[in-house]
XYZ file of C-alpha atoms in Angstrom:
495
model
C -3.779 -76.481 21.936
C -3.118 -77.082 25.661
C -6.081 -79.518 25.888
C -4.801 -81.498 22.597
C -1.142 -81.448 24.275
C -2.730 -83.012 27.437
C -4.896 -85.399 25.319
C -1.321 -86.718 23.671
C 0.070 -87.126 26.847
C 3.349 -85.601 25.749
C 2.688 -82.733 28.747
C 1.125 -82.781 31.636
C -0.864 -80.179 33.800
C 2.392 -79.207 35.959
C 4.413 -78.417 33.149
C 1.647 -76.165 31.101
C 1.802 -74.546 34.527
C 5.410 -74.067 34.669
C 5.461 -72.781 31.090
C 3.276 -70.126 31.622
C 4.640 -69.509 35.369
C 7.899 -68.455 33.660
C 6.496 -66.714 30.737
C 4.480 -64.455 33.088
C 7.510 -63.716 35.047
C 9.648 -62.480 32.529
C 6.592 -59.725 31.138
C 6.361 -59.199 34.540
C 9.651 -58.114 35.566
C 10.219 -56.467 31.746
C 7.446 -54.160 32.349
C 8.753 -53.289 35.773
C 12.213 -52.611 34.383
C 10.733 -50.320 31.357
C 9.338 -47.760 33.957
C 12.810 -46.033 34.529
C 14.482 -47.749 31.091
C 16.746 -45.145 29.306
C 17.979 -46.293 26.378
C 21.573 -46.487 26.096
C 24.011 -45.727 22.607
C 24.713 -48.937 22.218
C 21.580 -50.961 23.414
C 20.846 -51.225 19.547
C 24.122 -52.381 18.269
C 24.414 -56.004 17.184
C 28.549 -57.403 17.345
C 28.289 -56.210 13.151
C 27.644 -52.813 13.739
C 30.749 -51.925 16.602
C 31.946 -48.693 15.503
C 28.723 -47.193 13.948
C 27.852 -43.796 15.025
C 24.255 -42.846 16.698
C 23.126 -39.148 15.447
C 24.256 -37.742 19.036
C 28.038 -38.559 17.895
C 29.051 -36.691 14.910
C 30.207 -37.800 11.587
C 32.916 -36.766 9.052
C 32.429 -36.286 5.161
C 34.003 -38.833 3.215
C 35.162 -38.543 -0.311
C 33.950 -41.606 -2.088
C 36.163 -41.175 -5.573
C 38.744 -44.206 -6.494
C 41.935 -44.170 -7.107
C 42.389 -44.109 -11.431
C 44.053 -47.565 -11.493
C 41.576 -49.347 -9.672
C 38.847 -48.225 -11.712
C 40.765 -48.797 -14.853
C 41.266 -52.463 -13.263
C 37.757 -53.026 -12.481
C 36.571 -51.533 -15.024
C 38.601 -54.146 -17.749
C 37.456 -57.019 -15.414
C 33.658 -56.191 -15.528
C 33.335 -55.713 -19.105
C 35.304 -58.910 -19.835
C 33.962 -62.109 -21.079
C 35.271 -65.788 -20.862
C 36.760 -66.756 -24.703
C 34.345 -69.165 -25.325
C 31.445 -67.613 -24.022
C 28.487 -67.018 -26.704
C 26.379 -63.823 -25.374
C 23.551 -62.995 -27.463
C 24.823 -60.382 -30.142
C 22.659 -57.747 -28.834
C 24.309 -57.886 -25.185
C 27.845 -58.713 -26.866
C 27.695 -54.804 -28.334
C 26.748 -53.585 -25.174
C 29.590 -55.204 -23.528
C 31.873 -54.221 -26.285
C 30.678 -50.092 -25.571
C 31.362 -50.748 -21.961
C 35.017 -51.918 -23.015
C 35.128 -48.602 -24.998
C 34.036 -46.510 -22.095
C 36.775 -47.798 -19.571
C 39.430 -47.414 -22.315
C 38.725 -43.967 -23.666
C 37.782 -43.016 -20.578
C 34.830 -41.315 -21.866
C 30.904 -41.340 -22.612
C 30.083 -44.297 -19.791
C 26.483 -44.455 -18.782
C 24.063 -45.084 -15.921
C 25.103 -48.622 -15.984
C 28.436 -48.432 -15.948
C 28.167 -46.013 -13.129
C 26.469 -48.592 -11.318
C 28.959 -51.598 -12.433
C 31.525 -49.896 -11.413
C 30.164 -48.555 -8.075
C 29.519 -52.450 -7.221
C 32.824 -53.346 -8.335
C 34.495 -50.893 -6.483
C 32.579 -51.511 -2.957
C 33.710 -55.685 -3.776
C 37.364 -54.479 -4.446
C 37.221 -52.693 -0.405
C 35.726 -56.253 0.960
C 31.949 -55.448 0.743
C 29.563 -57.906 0.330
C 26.502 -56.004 -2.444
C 22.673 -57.329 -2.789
C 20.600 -56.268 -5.084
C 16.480 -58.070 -6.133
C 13.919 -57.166 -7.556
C 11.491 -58.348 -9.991
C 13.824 -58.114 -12.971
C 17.171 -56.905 -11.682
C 19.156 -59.336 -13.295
C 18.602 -57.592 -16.848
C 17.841 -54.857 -15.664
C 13.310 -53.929 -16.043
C 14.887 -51.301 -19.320
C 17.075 -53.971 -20.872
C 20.135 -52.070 -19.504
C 22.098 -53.832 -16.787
C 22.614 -57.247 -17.907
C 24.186 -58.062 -14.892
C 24.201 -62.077 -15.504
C 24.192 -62.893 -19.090
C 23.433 -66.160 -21.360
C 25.308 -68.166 -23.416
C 23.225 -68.604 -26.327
C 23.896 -72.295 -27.418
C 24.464 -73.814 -24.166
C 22.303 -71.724 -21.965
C 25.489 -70.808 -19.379
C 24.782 -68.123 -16.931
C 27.945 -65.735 -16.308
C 28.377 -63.234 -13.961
C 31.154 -60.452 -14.233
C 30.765 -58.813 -11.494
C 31.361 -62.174 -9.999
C 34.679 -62.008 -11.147
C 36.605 -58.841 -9.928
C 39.137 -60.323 -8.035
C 40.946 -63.329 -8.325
C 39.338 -66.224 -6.572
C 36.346 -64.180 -5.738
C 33.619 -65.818 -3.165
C 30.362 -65.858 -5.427
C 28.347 -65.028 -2.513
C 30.184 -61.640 -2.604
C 27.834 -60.132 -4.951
C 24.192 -61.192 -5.224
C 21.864 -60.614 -7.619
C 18.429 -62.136 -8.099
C 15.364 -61.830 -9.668
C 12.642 -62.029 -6.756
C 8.882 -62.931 -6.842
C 6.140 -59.966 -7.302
C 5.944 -59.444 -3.805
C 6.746 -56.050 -3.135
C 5.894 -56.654 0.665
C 7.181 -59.370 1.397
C 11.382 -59.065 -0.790
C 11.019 -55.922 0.303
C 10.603 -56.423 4.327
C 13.617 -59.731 3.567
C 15.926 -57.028 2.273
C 15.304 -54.506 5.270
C 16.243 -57.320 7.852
C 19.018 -58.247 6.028
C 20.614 -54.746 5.769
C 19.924 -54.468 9.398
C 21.972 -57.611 10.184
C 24.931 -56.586 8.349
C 25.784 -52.941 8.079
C 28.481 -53.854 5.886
C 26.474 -54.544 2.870
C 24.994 -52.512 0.147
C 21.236 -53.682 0.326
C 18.970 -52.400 -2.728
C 15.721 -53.487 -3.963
C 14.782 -52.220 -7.532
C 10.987 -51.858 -7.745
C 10.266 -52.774 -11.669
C 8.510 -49.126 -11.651
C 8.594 -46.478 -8.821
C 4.966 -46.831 -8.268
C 4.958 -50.467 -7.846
C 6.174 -49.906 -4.283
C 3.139 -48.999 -3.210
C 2.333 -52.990 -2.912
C 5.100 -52.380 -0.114
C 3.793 -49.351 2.055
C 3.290 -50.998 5.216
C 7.109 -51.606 5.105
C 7.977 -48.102 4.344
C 5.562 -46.562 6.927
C 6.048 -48.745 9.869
C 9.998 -49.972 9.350
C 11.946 -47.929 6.888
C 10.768 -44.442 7.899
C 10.688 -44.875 11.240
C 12.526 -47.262 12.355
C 15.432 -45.973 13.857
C 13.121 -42.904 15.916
C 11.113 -45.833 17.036
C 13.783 -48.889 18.221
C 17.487 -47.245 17.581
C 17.464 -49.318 14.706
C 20.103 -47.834 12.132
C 19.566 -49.191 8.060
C 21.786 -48.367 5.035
C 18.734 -50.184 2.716
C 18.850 -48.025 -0.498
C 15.281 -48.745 -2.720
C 16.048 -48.305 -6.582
C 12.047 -46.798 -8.014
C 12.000 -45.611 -11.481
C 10.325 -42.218 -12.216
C 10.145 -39.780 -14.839
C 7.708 -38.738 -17.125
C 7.633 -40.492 -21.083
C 3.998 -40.589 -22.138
C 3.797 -44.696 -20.348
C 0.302 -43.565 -18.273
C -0.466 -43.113 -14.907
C 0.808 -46.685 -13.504
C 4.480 -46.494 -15.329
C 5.238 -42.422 -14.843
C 5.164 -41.448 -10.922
C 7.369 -42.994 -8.192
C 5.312 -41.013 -5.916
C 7.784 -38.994 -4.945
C 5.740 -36.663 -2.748
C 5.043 -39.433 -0.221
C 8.391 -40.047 0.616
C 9.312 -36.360 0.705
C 5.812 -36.562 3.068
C 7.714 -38.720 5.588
C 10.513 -36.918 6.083
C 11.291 -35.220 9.304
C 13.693 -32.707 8.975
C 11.729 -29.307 9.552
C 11.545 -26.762 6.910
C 11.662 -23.401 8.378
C 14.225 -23.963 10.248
C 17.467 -23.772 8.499
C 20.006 -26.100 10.530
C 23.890 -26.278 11.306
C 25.906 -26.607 7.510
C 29.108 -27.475 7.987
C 30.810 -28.411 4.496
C 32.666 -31.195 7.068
C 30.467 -32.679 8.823
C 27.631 -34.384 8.340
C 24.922 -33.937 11.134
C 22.015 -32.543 9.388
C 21.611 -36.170 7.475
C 22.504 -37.693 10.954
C 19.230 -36.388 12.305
C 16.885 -36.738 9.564
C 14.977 -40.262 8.959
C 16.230 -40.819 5.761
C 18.109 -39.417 2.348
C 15.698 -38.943 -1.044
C 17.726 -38.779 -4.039
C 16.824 -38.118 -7.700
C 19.904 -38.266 -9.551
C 21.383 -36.681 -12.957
C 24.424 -38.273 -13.674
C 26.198 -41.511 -13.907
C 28.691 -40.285 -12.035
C 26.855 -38.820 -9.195
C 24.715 -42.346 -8.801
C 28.048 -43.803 -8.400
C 28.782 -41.050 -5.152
C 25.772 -41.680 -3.725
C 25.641 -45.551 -3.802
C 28.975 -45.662 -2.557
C 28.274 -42.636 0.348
C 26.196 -45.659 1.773
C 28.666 -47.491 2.942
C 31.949 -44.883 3.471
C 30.132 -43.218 6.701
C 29.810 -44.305 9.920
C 25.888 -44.089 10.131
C 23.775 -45.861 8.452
C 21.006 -44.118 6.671
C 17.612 -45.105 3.830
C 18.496 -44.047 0.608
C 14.744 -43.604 -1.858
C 16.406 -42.958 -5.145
C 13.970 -41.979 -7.994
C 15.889 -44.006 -10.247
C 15.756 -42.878 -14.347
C 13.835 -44.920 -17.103
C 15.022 -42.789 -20.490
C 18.178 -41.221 -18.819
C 19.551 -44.661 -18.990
C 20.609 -44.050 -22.897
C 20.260 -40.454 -23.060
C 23.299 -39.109 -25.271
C 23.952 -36.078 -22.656
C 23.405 -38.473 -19.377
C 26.732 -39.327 -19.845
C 30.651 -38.857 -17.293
C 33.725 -39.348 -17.734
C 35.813 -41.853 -16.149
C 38.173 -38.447 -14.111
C 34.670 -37.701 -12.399
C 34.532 -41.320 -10.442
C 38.560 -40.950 -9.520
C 40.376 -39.377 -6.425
C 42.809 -37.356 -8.700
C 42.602 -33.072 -8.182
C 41.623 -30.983 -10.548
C 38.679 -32.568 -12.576
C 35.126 -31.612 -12.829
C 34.020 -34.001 -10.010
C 36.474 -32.747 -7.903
C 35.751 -29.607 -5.169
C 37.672 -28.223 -2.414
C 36.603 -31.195 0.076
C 37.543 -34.166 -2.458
C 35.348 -36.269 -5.152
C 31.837 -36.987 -3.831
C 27.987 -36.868 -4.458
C 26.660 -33.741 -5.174
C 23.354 -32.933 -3.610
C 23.162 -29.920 -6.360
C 24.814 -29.461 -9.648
C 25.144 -25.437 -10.140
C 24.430 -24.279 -14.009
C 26.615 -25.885 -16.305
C 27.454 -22.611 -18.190
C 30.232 -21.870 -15.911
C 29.412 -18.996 -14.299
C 31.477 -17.345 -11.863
C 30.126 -16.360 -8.332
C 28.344 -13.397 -9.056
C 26.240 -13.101 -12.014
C 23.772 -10.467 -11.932
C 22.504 -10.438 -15.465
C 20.839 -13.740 -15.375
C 17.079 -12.778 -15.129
C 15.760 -16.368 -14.194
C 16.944 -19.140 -11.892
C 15.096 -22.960 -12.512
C 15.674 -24.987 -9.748
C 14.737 -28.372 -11.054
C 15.359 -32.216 -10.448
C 15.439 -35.055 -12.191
C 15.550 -35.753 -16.348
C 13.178 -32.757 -16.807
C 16.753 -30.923 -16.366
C 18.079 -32.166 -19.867
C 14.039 -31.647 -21.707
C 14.760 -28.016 -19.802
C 18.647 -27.455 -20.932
C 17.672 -28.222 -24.833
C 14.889 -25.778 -24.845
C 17.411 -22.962 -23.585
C 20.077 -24.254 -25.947
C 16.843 -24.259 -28.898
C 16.339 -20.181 -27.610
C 19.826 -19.199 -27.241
C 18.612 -18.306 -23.409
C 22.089 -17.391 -21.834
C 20.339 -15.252 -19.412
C 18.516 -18.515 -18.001
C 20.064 -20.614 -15.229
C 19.212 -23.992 -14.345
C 20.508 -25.995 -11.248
C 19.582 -29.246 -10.250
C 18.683 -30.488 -6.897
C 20.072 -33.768 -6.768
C 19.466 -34.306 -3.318
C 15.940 -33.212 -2.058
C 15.863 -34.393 1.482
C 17.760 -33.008 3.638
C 17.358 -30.201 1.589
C 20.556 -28.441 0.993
C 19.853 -25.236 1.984
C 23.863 -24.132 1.860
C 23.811 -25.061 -1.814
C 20.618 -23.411 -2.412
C 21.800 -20.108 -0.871
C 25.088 -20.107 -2.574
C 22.990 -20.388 -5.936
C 20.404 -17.386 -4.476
C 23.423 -15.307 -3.780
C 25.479 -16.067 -7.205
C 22.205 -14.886 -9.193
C 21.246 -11.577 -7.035
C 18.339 -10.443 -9.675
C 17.027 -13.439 -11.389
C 13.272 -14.874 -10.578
C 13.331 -17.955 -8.983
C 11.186 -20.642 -10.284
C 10.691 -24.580 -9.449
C 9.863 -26.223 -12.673
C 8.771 -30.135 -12.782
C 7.119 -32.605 -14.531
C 4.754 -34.196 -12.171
C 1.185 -32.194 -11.057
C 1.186 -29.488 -8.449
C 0.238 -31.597 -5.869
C 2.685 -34.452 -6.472
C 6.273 -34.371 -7.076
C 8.502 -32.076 -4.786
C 6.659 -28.617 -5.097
C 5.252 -28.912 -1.784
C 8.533 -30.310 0.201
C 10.952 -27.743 -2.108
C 8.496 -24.611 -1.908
C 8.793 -24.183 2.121
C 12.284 -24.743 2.362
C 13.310 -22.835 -0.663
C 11.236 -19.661 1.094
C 13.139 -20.323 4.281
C 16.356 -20.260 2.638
C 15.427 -16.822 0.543
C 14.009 -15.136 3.559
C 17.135 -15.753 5.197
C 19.084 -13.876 2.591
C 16.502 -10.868 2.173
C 16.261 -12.254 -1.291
C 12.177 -12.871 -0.957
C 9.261 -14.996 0.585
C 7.066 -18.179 -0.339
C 5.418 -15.241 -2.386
C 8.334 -14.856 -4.613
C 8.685 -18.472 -6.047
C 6.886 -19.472 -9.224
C 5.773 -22.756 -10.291
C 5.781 -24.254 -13.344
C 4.167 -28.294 -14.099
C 1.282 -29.959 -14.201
C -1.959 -28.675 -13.038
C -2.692 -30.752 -9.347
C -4.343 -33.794 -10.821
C -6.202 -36.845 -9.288
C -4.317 -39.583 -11.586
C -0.356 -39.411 -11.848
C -0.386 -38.796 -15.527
C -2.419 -38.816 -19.338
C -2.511 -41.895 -20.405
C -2.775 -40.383 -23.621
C 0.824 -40.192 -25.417
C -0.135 -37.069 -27.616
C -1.453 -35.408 -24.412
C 1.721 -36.374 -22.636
C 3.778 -34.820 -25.419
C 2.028 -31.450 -25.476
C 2.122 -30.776 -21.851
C 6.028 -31.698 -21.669
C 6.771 -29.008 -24.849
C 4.675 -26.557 -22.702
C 5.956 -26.762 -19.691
C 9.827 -26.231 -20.641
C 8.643 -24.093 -23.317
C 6.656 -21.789 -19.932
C 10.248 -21.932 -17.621
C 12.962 -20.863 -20.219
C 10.095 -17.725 -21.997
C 11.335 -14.348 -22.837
C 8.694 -12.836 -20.394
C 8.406 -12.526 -16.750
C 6.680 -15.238 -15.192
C 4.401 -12.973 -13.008
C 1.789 -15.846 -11.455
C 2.113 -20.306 -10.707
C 2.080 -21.707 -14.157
C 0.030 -25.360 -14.626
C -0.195 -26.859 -17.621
């Protein structure tokens, strides 16, 4: 290149010298400086991010629930169409059920959660992304986020329209390119720019990420250990088991539970207050029950003063389930409701039994510690047996793991067996993360060892799943049928 710059005559030999005179320099007196570099708080900050909070300084809990009228307001705005707008008849009804939801306040589903958790962060000023290969319907036919009129071929928007004269750049979504790498690595620089923006990428199924791994081993994960580099990025991968075959049923959860840092024998500082055990670990991995509590977490990623990766193992046939359902009280501020505990309305990183048991039940002879839709396959098979002496609690949040929660659920049920029941194999899924925390948390209490906990899933497999439906259908029945039994469960149980 320097000889062909020469040839040109555009340069000439004194100036190729001075380029490279002053390029040396700088590495030069760089690598001098690095030798007694320490890194300062606030070497990483950009002028966006002014305020933000490095794990050394600690941060308060935030509720994350809105007050009744806004989402009443919101809620009538996103689920309202222009007069003379012709959607296809299909999306028309769901619109029309979403109308129903806000107004009975009842019955609203995983994407209304989501609408309204949007809506909500525009309302406060913040600017929401999402892409992916089909994010703009929504990969399950379920978000329908820009819609068509069917004679004239009109794209609209609502979530475009929240507030009066809203800037259409304030809420983005678009379909991207199947390039996993490469929408995937735009997204992370853009949440890194502006901290001030909920950033998601949907992957059209969990395991379709894997065309991304370079990004989530070398940037996401470690990003912030390695250059003080703080991301609120939150990746959308459906997962859960239906009988679709290996490539459509595993988000491969394990290897983000894998990556994680946080130690698990060691059981750290839990204050209900404060917030410095997800300070300190690399990132947050979610798999999430409720409408409701999707709506928490995606707002928790912007009402803290960190920023923190959010993996959510996003839901496939939750999305229309008839018991994945909340009501409208558990997304408000108001006291009193179920979404509502002594600190305010948040995400729960574990939803206790749902039988409302009090804080000491000592005739409950089994506790399932689950995550995930295998909770509702789990919950109709005890309902099927009548098994009142069965408890099942849902860890919504695996990582951190919440080892407070987990103890106050060891401690309510002082006799019961503790099992982990899921749906992927052995050696997949969360057994291995769960298992050596959940031991460290019992062995703290006197309640047990690693010894003590029972498995129940899949037998540890090569390929994620069948991809025989039949197949797929026995081993589900199996496996719940194995975690609510009569009997003991005295050894692991694979299916």
């Amino acid at each position: 290149y320097r000889n062909k710059l020469l040839e040109s005559g555009q340069v000439t030999d004194d100036d190729i010298g001075n380029i490279s005179q002053k390029v040396s320099t700088i590495l030069n007196d760089e690598f001098l400086a690095s030798k007694d570099y320490v890194p300062k708080r606030r070497d990483w900050l950009s002028a966006y991010w002014t305020g933000f909070k490095s794990p050394e300084q600690i941060s308060r809990v935030r509720n994350t629930g809105v007050k009744p009228e806004i989402l009443k307001n919101v809620g009538k705005a996103i689920t309202t169409l222009p007069d003379n707008f012709k959607p296809h008849r299909a999306v028309k009804k769901v619109y029309e059920q979403r109308a129903q939801m806000i107004e009975t306040g009842e019955g609203l589903d995983w994407a209304m959660g989501e609408a309204l958790a949007f809506a909500t962060l525009l309302v406060e000023g913040n600017h929401v992304r999402l892409s992916g290969q089909d994010v703009e319907r929504g990969t399950f036919s379920h978000r329908h986020s820009v819609i068509h009129d069917q004679e004239t071929g009109e794209q609209y928007c609502p979530l475009d329209h929240v507030i009066i004269n809203q800037n259409e750049e304030m809420f983005t979504v678009s379909n991207s390119s199947l390039s996993e790498f490469g929408v995937l690595g735009f997204e992370l620089g853009y949440s890194m720019e502006n901290p001030n923006s909920l950033v998601m990428w949907e992957a059209q199924f969990g395991d379709f990420a894997n065309g991304a791994q370079v990004i989530f081993d070398q940037f996401i994960s470690s990003g912030e250990a390695k250059w003080l580099r703080q991301t609120g990025l939150v990746v959308l991968l459906p997962h859960g088991y239906d009988g679709q075959g290996p490539e459509h049923s595993s988000a491969r959860l394990e290897r983000y539970l894998q990556m994680s840092d946080d130690n698990p024998f060691v059981i750290p500082e839990m204050d209900t207050t404060l917030r410095k055990q997800i300070q300190e670990c690399n990132w947050q991995v979610v798999n999430v029950t409720t409408p409701a509590n999707y709506f928490h977490v995606l707002r928790r990623q912007i009402h803290r003063e960190f920023r923190k990766p959010l993996i959510v193992m996003s839901p496939k046939n939750l999305l229309r389930h008839k018991d994945c359902k909340s009501n409208l009280s558990e997304f408000d501020d108001v006291q009193g409701h179920p979404g509502f505990d002594k600190q305010g309305t948040r995400f729960k990183r574990l939803i206790k039994d749902q039988n409302m048991h009090s804080d000491l039940e000592e005739g409950i002879r089994r506790l399932v510690l689950c995550s995930g839709k295998v909770y509702y396959e789990l919950d109709d098979e005890r309902k099927k047996n009548n098994a009142t002496d069965v408890a099942i609690c849902r860890v919504e949040q695996l990582c951190p793991f919440p080892y407070d929660l987990i103890q106050r659920e060891l401690k309510r049920y002082p006799n019961a067996e503790i099992v982990w029941c899921q749906e992927e194999p052995m050696n997949m899924g969360a057994y291995n993360y769960i298992a050596p925390r959940l031991a460290t948390a019992m062995t703290a209490l006197g309640r047990g060892t690693f010894d003590d906990i029972r498995y129940i899933g899949r037998a540890p497999s090569a390929s994620t799943a069948t991809g025989f439906y039949s197949v797929h259908v026995k081993e589900q029945t199996e496996l719940v049928q194995k975690a609510i039994q009569p009997e003991p469960i005295k050894t692991n149980t694979t299916i």
